[in-house]
mmCIF file of C-alpha atoms in Angstrom:
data_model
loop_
_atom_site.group_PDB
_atom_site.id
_atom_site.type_symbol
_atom_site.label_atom_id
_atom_site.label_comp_id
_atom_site.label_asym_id
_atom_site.label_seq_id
_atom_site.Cartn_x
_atom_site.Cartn_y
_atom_site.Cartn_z
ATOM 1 C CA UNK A 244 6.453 110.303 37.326
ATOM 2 C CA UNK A 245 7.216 108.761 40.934
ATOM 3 C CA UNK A 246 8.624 112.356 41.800
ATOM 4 C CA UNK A 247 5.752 114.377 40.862
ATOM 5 C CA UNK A 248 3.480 112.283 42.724
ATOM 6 C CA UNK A 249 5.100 112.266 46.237
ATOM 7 C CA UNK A 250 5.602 116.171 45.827
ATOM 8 C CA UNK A 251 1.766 116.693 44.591
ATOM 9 C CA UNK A 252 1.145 114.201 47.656
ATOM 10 C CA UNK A 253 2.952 116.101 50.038
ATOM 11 C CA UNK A 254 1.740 119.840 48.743
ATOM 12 C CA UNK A 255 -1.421 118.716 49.282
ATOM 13 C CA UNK A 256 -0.501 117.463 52.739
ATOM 14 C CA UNK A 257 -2.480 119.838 55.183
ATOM 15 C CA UNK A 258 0.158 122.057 57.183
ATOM 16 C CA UNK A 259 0.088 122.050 60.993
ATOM 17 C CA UNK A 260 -1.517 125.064 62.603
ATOM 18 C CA UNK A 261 -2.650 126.796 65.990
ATOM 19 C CA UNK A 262 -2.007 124.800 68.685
ATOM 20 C CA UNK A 263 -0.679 121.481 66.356
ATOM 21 C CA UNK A 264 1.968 123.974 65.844
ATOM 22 C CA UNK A 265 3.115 124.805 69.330
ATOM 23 C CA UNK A 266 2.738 121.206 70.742
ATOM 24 C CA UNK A 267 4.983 120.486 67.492
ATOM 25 C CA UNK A 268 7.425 123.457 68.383
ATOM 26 C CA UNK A 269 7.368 122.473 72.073
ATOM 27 C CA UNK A 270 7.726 118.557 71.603
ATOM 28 C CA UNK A 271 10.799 118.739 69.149
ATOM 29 C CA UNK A 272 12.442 121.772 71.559
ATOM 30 C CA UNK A 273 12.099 124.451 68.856
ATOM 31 C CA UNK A 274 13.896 128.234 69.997
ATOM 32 C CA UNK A 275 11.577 130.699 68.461
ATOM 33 C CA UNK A 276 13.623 133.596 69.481
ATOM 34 C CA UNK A 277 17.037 131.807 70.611
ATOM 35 C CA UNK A 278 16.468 131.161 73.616
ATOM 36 C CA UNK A 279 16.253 128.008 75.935
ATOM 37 C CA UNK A 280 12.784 126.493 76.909
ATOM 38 C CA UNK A 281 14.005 126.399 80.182
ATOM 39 C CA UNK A 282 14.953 129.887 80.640
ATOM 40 C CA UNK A 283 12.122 131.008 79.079
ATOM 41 C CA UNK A 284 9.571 129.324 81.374
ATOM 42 C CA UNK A 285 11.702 130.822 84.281
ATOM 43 C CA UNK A 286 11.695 134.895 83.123
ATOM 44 C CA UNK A 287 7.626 133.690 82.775
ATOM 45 C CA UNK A 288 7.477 132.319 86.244
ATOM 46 C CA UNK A 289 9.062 135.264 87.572
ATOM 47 C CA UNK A 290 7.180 137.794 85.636
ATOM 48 C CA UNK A 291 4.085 135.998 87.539
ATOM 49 C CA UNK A 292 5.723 136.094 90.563
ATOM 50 C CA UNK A 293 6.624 140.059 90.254
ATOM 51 C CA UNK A 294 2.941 141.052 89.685
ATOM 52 C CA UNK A 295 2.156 138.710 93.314
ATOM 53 C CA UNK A 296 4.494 141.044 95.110
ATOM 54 C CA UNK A 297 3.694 144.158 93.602
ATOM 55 C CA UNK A 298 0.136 143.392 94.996
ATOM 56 C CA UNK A 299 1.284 142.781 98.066
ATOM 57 C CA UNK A 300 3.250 145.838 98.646
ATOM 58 C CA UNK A 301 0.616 148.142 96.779
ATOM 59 C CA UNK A 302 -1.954 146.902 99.110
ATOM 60 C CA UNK A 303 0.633 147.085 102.404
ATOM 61 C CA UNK A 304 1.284 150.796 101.230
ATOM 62 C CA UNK A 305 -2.491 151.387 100.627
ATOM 63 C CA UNK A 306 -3.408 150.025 104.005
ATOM 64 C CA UNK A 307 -0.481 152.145 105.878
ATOM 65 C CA UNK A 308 -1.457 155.657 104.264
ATOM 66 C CA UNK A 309 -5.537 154.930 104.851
ATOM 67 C CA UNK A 310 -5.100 153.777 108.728
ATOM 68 C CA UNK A 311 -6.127 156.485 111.167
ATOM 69 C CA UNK A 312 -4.180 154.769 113.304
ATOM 70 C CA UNK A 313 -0.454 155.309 113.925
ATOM 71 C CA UNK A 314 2.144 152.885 111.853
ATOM 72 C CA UNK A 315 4.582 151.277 114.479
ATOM 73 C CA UNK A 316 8.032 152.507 114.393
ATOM 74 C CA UNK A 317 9.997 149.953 112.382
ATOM 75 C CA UNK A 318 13.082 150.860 114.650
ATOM 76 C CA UNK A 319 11.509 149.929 117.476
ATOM 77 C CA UNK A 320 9.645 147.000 116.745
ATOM 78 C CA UNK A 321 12.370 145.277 114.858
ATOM 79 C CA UNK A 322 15.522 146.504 117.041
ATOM 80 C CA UNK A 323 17.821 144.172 119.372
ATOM 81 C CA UNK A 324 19.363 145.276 122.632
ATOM 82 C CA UNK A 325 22.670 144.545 122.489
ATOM 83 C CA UNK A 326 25.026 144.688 125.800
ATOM 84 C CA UNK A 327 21.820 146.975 127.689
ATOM 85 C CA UNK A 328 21.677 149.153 124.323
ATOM 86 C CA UNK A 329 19.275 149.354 121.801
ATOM 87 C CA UNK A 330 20.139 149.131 118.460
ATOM 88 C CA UNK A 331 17.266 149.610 115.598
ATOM 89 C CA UNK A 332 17.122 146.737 112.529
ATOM 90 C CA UNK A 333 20.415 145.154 113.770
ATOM 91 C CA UNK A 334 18.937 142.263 112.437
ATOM 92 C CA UNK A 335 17.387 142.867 109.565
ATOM 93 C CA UNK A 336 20.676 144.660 108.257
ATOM 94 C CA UNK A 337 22.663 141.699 109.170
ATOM 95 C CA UNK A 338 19.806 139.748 106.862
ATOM 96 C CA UNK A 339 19.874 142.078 103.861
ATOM 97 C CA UNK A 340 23.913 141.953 103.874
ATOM 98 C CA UNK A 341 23.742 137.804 103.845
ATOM 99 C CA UNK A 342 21.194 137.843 101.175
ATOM 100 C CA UNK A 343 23.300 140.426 98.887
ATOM 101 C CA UNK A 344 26.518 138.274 99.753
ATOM 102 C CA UNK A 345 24.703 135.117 98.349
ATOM 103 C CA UNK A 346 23.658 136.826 95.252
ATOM 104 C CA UNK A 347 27.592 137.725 94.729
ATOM 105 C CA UNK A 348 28.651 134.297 95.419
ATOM 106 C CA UNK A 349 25.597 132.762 93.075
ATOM 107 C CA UNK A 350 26.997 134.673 89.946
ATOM 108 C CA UNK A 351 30.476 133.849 89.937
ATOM 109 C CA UNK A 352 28.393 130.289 90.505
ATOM 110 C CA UNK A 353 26.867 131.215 86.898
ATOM 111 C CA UNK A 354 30.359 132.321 85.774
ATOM 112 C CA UNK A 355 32.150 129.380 86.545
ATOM 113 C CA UNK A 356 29.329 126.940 85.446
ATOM 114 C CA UNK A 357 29.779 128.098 81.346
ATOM 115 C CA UNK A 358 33.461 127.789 82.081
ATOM 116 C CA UNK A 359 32.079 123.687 83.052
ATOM 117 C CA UNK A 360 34.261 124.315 86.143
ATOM 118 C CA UNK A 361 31.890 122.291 88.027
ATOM 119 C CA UNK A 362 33.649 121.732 91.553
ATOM 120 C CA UNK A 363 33.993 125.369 91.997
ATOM 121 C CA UNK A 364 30.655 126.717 90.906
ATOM 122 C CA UNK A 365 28.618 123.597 92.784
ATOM 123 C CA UNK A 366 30.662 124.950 95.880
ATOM 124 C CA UNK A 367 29.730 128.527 95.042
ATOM 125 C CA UNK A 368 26.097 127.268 94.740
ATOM 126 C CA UNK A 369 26.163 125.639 98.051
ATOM 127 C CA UNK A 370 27.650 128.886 99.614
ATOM 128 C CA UNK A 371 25.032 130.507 98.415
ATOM 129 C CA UNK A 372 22.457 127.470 99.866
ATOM 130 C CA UNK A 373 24.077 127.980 103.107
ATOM 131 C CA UNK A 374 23.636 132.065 102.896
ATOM 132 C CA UNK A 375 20.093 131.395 102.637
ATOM 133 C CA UNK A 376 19.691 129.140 105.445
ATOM 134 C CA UNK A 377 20.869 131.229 107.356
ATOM 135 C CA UNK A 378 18.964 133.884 106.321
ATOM 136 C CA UNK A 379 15.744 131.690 106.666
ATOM 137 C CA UNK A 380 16.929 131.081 110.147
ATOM 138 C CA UNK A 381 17.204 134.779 111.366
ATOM 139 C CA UNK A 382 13.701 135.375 109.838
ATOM 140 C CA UNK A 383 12.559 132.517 111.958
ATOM 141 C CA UNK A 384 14.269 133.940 114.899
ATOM 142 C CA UNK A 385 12.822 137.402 114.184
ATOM 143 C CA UNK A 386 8.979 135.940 113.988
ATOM 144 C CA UNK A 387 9.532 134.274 117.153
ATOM 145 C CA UNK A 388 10.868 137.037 118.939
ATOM 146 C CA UNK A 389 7.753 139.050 117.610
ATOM 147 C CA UNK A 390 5.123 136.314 118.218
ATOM 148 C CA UNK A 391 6.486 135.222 121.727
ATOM 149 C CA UNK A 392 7.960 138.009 123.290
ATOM 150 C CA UNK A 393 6.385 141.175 121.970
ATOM 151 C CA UNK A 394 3.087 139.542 121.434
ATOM 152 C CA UNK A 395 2.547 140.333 117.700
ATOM 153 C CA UNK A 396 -0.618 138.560 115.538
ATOM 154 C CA UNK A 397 -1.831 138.858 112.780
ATOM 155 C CA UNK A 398 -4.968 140.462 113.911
ATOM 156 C CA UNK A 399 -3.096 142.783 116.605
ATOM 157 C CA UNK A 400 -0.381 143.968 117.911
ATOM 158 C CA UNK A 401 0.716 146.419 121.152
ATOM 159 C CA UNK A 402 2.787 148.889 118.885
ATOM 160 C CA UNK A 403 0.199 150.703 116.917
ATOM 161 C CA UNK A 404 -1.885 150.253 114.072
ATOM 162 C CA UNK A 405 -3.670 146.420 113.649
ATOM 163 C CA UNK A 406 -3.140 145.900 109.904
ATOM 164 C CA UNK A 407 0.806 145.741 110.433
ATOM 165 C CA UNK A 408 1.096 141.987 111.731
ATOM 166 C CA UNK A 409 -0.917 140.619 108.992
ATOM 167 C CA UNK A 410 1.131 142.691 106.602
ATOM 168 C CA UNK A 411 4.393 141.580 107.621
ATOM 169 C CA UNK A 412 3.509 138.340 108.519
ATOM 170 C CA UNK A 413 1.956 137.850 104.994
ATOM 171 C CA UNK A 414 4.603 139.610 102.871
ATOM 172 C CA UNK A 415 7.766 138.452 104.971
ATOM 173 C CA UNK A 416 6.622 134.670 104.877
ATOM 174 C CA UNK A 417 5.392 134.751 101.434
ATOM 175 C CA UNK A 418 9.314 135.705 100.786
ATOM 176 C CA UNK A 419 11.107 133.592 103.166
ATOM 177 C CA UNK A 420 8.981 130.754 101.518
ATOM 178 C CA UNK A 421 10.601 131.566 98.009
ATOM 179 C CA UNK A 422 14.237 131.683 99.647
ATOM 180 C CA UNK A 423 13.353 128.303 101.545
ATOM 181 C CA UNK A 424 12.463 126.728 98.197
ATOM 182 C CA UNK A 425 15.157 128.381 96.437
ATOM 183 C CA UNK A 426 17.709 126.839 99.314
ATOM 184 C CA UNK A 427 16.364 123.056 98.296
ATOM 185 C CA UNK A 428 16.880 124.167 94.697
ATOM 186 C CA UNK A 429 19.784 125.294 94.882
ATOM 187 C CA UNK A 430 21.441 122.222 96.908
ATOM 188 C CA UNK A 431 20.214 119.794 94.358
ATOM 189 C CA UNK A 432 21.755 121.208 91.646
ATOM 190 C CA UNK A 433 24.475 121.651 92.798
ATOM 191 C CA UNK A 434 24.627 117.805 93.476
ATOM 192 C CA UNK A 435 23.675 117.015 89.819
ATOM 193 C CA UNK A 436 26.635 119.551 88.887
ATOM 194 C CA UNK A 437 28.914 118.269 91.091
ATOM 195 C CA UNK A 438 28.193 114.675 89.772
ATOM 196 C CA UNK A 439 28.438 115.550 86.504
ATOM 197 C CA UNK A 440 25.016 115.059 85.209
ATOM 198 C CA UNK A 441 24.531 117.990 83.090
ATOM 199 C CA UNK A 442 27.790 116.925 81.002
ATOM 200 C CA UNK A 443 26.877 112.856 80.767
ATOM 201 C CA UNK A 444 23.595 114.234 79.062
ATOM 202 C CA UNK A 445 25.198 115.988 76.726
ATOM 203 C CA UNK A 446 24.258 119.504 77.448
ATOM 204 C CA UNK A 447 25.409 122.244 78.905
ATOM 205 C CA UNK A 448 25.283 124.331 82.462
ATOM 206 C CA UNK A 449 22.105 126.500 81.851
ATOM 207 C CA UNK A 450 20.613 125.180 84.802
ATOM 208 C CA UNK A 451 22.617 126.999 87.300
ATOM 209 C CA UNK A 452 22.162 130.249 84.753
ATOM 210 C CA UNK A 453 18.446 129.714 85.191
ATOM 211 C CA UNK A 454 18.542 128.601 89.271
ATOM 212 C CA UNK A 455 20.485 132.131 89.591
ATOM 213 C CA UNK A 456 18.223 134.191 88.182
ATOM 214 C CA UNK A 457 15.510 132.935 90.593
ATOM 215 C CA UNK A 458 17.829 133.545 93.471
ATOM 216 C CA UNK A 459 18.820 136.922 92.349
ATOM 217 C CA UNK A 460 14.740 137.649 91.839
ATOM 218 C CA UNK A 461 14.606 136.702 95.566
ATOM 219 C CA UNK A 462 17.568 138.997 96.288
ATOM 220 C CA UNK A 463 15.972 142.221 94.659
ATOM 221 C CA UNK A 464 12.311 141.388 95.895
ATOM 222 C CA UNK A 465 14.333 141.648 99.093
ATOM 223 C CA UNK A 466 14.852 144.715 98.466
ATOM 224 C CA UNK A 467 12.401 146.385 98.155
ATOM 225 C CA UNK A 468 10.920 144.572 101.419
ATOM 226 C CA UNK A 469 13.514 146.094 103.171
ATOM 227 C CA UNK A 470 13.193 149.643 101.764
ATOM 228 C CA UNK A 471 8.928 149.817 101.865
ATOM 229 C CA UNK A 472 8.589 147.792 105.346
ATOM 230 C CA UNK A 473 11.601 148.475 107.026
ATOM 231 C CA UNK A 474 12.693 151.609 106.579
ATOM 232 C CA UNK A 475 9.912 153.384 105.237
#
């Protein structure tokens, strides 16, 4: 009699729904679809963070086909005389091979982090840290040179058409900003890797899994920098 009561009692208990269910899913770390919270909320940040760049780069292409006046030559403005000679996007190609280094070094970071070698891939993750400091460093070197010497703004410029400073200023920065706060993410955790904090708690290495695919969404956004501003 006891037993039909508490199951009448909890039939007629009223089932969570809407958003009583997600909190409930969310609170007790439920996987709808097998995979990790964490990893989830980073393929949705950078989903976000795709459709930001696009607009960026549609609107830089936009504004270079409708200007009736001439694009400056991306060879010219961007090239470094070295030893008396000219050579065009020296720098930049030194920056794009740096970057695609530290996206090499951050997977065999990933690689070694599910094998819970830990010394090795928090080294490999501070390679990579150190990659893009440096790369943050040319960039700064490269907006100097254009700001101080050749007298770039983001309202004009002496090599052509006005729109292109504010362009690259707003795409280029809006990037090196990413790797900047993908250096700081990178170095910390590493640290926690390094001291063992991911295997005290009891879980595993998905961290540096998720911390690589932002750096290798930094690395292909890169990219496509390169080909549309640089080249193009």
């Amino acid at each position: 009699m006891a037993h039909d009561s508490v199951v009448t009692a909890a039939a007629e208990a009223p089932a969570a729904s809407g958003w009583e269910t997600i909190v409930n899913d969310w609170s007790s770390d439920k996987q709808t679809f097998r995979v990790p919270w964490g990893k989830a909320m980073m393929w949705i940040f950078l989903l976000s963070d795709t459709f930001i760049f696009s607009c960026f780069l549609t609107s830089y292409m936009n504004v270079r086909m409708s200007t009736p006046v001439e694009w400056p030559n991306a060879s010219v403005v961007f090239g470094l005389d070295v030893f008396g000679f000219p050579v065009p996007l020296l720098l930049i190609a030194i920056m794009t091979f740096v970057l695609i280094t530290s996206s090499g070094t951050m997977a065999m970071a990933v690689n070694l982090g599910y094998r819970r070698d830990r010394g090795r891939a928090a080294a490999l993750m501070l390679i990579t840290a150190a990659f893009g400091a440096i790369f943050v460093g040319m960039q700064a070197f490269e907006w100097t040179k254009l700001i101080v010497e050749e007298g770039v703004r983001p309202w004009s410029n002496p090599f052509g058409a006005e729109q292109f400073g504010a362009s690259f200023f707003m795409i280029t920065g809006f990037h090196g900003l990413h790797v900047s706060a993908g250096v700081v993410y990178l170095v910390i955790v590493a640290l926690k890797v390094l001291r063992g904090d991911y295997e005290r708690g009891g879980g595993n290495y998905e961290i540096v899994e998720i911390a690589g695919l932002y750096w290798h969404f930094v690395d292909l956004v890169w990219v496509f920098i390169f080909a549309f501003f640089y080249l193009w």
